[in-house]
Coordinates of C-alpha atoms in Angstrom, one line a residue:
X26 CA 0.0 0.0 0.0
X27 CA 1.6 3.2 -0.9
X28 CA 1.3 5.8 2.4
X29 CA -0.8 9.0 2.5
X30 CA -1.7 11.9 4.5
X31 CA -4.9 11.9 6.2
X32 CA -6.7 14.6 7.1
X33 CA -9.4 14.7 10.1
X34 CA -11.2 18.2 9.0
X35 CA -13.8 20.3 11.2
X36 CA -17.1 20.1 8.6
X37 CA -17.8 18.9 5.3
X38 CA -17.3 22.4 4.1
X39 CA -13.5 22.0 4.7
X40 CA -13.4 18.6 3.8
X41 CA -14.5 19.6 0.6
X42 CA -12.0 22.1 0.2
X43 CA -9.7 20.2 0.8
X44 CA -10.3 17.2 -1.9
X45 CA -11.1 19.9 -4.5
X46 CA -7.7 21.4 -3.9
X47 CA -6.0 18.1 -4.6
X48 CA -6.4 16.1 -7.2
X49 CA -4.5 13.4 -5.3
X50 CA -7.1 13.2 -2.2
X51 CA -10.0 10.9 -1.8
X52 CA -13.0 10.7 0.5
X53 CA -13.3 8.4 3.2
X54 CA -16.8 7.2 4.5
X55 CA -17.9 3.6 5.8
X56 CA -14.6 2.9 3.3
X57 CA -15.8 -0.5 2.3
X58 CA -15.0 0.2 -1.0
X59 CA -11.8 2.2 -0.9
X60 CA -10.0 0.4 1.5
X61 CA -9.8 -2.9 -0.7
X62 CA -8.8 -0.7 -2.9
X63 CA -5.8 0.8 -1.0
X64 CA -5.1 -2.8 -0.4
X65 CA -4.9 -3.9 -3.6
X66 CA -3.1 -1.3 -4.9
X67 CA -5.6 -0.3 -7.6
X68 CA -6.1 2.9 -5.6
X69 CA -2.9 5.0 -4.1
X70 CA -4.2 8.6 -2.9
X71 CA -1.7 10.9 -1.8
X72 CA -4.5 12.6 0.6
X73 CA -7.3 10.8 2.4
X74 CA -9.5 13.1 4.4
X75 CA -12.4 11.4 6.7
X76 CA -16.0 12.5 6.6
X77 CA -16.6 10.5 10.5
X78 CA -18.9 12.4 12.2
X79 CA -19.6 15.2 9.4
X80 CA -22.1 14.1 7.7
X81 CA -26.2 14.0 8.9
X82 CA -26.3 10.5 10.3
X83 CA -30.5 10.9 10.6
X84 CA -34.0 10.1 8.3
X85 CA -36.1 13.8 8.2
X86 CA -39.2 14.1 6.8
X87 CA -40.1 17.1 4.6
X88 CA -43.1 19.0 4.5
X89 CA -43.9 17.1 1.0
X90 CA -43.8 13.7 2.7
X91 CA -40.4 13.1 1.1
X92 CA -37.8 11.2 3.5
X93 CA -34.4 12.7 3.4
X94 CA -32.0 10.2 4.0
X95 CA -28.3 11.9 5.8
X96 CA -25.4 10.6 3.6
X97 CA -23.6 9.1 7.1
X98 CA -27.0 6.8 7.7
X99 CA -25.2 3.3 7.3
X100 CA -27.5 0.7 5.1
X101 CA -28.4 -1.0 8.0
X102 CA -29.8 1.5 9.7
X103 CA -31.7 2.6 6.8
X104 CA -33.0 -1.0 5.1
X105 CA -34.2 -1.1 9.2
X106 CA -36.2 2.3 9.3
X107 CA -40.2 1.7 9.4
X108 CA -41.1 4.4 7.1
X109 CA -38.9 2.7 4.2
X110 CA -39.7 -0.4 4.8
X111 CA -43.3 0.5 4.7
X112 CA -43.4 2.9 1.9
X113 CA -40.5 1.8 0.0
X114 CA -39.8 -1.9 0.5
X115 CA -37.8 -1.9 -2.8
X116 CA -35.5 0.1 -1.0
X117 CA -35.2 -1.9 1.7
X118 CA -35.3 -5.5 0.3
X119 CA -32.6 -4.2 -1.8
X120 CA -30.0 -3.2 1.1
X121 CA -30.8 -6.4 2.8
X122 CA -29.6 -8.1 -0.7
X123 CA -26.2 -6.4 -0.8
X124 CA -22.9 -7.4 0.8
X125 CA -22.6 -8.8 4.1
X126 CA -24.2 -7.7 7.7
X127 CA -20.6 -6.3 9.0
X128 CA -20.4 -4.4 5.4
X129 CA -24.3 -2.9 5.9
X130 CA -23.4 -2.1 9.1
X131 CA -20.1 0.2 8.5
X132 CA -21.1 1.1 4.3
X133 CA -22.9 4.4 4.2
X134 CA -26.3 6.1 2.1
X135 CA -23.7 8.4 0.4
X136 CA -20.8 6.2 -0.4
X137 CA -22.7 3.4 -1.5
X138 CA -23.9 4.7 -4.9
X139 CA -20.2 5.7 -5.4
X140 CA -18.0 2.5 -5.0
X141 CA -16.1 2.1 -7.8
X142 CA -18.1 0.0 -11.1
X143 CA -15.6 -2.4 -11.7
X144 CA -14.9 -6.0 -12.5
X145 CA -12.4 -8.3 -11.9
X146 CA -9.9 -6.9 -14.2
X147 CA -10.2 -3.6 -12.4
X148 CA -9.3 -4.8 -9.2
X149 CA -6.4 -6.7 -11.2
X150 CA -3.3 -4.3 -11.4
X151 CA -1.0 -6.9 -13.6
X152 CA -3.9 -6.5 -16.7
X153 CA -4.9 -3.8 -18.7
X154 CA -7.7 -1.4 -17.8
X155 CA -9.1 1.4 -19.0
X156 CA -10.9 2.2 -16.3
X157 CA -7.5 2.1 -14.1
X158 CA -5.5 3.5 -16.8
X159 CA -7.0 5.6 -19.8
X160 CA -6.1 4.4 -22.8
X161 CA -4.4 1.0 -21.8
X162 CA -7.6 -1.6 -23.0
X163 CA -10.3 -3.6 -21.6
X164 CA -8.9 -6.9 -20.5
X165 CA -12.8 -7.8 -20.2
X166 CA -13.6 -7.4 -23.9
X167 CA -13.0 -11.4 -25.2
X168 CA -11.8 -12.5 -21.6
X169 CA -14.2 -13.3 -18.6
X170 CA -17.3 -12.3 -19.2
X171 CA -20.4 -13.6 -17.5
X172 CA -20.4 -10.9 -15.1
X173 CA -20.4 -8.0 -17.2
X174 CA -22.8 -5.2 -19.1
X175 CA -25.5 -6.5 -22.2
X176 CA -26.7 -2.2 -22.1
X177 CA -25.0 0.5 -22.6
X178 CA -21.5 -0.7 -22.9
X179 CA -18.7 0.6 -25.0
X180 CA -15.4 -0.7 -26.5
X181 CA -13.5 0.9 -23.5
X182 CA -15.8 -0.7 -20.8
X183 CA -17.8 -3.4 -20.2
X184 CA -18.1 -3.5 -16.6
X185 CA -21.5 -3.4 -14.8
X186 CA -22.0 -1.1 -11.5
X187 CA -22.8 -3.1 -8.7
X188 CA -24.5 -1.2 -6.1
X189 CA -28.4 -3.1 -5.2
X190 CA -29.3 0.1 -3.4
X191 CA -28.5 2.1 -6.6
X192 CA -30.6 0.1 -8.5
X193 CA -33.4 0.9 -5.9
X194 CA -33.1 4.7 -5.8
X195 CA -33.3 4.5 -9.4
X196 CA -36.6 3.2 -9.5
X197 CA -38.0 5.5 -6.8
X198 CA -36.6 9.0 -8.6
X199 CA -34.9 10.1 -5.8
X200 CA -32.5 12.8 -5.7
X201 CA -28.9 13.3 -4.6
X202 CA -27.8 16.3 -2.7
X203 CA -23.9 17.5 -3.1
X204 CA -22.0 19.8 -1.3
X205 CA -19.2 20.7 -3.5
X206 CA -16.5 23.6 -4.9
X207 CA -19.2 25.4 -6.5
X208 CA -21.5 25.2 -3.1
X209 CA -24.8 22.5 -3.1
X210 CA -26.7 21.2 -5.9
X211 CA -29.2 18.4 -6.5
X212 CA -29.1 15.8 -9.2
X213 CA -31.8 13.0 -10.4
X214 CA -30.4 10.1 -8.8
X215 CA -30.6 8.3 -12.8
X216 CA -28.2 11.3 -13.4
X217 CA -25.5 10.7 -10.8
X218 CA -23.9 7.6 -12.8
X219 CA -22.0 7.9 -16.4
X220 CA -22.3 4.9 -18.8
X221 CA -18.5 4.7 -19.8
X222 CA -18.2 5.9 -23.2
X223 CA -15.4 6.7 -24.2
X224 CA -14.0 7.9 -20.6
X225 CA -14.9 4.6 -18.2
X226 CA -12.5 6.0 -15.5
X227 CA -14.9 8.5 -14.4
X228 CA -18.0 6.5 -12.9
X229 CA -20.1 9.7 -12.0
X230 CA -21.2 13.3 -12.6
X231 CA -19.7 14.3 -9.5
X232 CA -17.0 17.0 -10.1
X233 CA -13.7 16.3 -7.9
X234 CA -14.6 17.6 -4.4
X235 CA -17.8 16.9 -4.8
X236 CA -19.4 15.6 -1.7
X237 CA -22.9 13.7 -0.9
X238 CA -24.4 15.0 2.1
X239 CA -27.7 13.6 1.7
X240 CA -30.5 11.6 -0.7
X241 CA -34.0 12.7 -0.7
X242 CA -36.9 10.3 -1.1
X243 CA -40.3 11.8 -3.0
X244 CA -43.3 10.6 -1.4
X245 CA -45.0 8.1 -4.4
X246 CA -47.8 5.7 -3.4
X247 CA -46.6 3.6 -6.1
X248 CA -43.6 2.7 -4.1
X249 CA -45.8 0.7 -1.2
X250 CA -46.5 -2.2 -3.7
X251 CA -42.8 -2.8 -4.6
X252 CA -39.9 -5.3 -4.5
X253 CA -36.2 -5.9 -5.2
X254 CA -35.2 -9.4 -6.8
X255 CA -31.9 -10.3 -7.4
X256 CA -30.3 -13.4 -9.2
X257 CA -26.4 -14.4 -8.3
X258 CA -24.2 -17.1 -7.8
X259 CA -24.7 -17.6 -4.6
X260 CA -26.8 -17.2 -1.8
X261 CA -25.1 -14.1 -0.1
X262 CA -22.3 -12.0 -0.3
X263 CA -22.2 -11.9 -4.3
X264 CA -22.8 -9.2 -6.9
X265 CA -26.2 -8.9 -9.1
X266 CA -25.8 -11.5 -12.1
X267 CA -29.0 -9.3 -12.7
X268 CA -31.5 -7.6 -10.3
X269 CA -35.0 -5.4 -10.8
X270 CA -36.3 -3.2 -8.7
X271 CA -39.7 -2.4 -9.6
X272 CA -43.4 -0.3 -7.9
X273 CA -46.7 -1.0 -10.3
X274 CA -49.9 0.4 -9.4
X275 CA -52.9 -1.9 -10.9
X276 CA -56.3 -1.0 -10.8
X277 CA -59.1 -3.9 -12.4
X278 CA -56.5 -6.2 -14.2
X279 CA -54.4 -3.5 -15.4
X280 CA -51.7 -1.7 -14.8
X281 CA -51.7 2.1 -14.7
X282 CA -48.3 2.9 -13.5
X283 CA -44.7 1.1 -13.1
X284 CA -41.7 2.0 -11.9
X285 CA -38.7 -0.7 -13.1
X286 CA -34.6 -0.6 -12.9
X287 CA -32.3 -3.0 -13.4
X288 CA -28.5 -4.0 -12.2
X289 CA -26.1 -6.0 -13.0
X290 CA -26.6 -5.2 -16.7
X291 CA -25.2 -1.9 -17.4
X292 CA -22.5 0.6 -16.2
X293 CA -24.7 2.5 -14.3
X294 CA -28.4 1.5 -12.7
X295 CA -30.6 0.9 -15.6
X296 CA -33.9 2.7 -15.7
X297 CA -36.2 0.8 -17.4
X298 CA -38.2 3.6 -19.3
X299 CA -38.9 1.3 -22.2
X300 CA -40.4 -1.8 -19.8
X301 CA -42.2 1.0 -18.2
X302 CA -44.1 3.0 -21.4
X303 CA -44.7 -1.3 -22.4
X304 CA -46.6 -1.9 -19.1
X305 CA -49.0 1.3 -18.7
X306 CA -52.5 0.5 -19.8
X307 CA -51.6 -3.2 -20.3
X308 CA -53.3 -6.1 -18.9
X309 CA -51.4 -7.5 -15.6
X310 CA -50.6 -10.6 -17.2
X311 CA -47.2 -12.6 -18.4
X312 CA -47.2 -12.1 -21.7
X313 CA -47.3 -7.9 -20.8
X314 CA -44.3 -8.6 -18.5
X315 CA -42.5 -10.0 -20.8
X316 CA -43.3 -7.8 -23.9
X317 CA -42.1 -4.7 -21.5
X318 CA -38.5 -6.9 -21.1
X319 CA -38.4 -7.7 -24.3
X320 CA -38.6 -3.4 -24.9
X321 CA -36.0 -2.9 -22.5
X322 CA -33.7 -5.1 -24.2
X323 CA -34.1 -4.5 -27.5
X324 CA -30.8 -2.7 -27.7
X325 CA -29.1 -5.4 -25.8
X326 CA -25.6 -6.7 -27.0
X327 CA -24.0 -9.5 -24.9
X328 CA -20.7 -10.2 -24.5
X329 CA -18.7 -13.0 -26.3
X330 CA -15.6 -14.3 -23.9
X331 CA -13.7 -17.4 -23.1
X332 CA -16.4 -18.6 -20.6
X333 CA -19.4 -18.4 -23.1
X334 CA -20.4 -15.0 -23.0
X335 CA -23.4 -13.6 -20.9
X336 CA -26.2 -13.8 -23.4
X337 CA -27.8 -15.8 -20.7
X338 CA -28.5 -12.9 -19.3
X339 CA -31.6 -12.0 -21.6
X340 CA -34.0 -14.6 -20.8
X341 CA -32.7 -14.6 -17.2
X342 CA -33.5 -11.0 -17.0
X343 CA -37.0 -11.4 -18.8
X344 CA -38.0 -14.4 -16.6
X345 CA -36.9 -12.0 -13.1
X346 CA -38.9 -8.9 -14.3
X347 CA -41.6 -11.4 -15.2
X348 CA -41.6 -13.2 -11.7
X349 CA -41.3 -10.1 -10.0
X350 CA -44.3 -8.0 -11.6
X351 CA -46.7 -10.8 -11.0
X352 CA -45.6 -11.0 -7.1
X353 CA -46.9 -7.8 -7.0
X354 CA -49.8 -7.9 -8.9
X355 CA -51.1 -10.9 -6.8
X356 CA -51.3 -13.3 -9.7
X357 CA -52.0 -16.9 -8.8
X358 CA -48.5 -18.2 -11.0
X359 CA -50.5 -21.2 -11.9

């Protein structure tokens, strides 16, 4: 590990300062994410300046009926919270999918939407990576692929983000507030993540120095009759082979609203606004389930690699959008 400074500052104000000053430093939160990282050498900041204790560690509600979630509130603590798991049990389901209980417990609501999207090659330092390096390849492109993008990848990037509670925030429109250089701002939470492009190094809009210091919650009905699924490897402690978080609102046999992301498919948390225009006025059935999939991923482009490829991927995310919309439309699956 190659040593730093750290820097324990007063506020976020001068913690921001002091990142933006340096284009060296780093942020450090719950540091789930960064420390491995440090570890394995694919990260070596010359400044680390902690955010412990500077950041609203609380759940307020707003005069809209919007909750806004502190950046410092750890995943457990939130996925636990009453109000989300009764209005927005996407949300909650999702956290409760992610990582481990000693990871929920120390990962925060503002560093979780910004661990690094990545793949094994990323976290690899003896291959190529464009991410890593600009301009040095994608080791991923004709290697391992079965855990990689099938939307919106590029020829410099094929890695898939792999956040669950991303995926979930995506669904529900929330927003992200920043403190940064150029004072606060908010940003549509589908905004916050870059698909790669051609500059896969930078994962986010966030401008260096730019802090999250909280992520507000709009009060939607729709988002009481929702769920997370998630397909992987294993039964814990493994990334999204693909995931949907989804909210429909059906009234007589059809459905009048959805809300629908994905993960483990793209660069960023996939918004489903395909799926979603497919569902509206259409009968709650399977066949409309998987019509709205089969929108989604008409622009779909698996991967080809020396385990197979991940074209698997389509039917196994059409069959888990399909599962999960007629859980919550009560169908009998008979």
């Amino acid at each position: 590990m190659k040593p730093f400074d750290y820097l324990a500052p007063a506020d976020a104000a001068e913690a921001v300062r002091n990142v933006a000053a340096n284009p060296d430093a780093v942020f450090l939160g719950g540091g789930t994410n960064l420390v491995d990282h440090l570890k394995l050498g694919v990260a070596e900041p010359g400044l680390v300046v902690g955010l412990a204790g500077l950041l609203p560690s609380g759940i307020e509600e707003l005069d809209d009926g919007a909750l806004r979630i502190g950046a410092g509130v750890s995943n457990s603590d939130l996925a636990a919270d009453p109000r989300v798991r009764e209005r927005f049990p996407v949300l909650s389901q999702a956290l409760l999918s992610g990582a481990s209980g000693q990871l929920r417990n120390m990962a925060t609501v503002g560093g979780n939407p910004l661990q690094r999207t990545r793949c094994v090659y990323f976290q690899d330092v003896t291959t190529p990576c464009n991410k890593r390096e600009p301009g040095s390849g994608c080791s991923a492109i004709g290697g391992w692929t079965r855990h990689h993008a099938v939307l919106g990848a590029s020829g410099h990037c094929i890695a898939v983000h792999p956040s669950d509670m991303a995926v979930a925030m995506a669904a529900l429109d929330a927003r992200v507030r920043t403190l940064g250089p150029a004072g606060e701002r908010a940003i549509p939470f589908v905004e916050l993540h870059r698909l790669p492009g051609d500059a896969p190094e930078r994962d986010t809009a966030l401008e260096h120095g730019e802090l999250i210091t909280a992520i507000d919650l709009p009060a939607q009905p729709i988002a009481r009759r929702s769920a997370y699924r998630k397909v992987r490897d294993r039964a814990s402690y493994a990334f999204a082979l693909v995931s949907v978080a989804a909210a429909i609102e059906v009234e007589g046999g059809v459905i009048r609203d959805a809300r629908i992301a994905f993960g483990g498919v793209a660069h960023a948390p996939w918004r489903a606004r395909r799926a979603e225009e497919a569902l509206r006025g259409a009968p709650a059935s399977d066949g409309s389930y998987r019509a709205a999939a089969d929108a989604e991923l008409t622009d779909a482009r698996p991967a080809e690699g020396l385990d197979g490829g991940n074209a698997f991927k389509i039917p196994l995310l059409r069959r888990t959008l399909t599962a999960t919309l007629r859980d919550l439309a009560g169908e009998d699956p008979r």
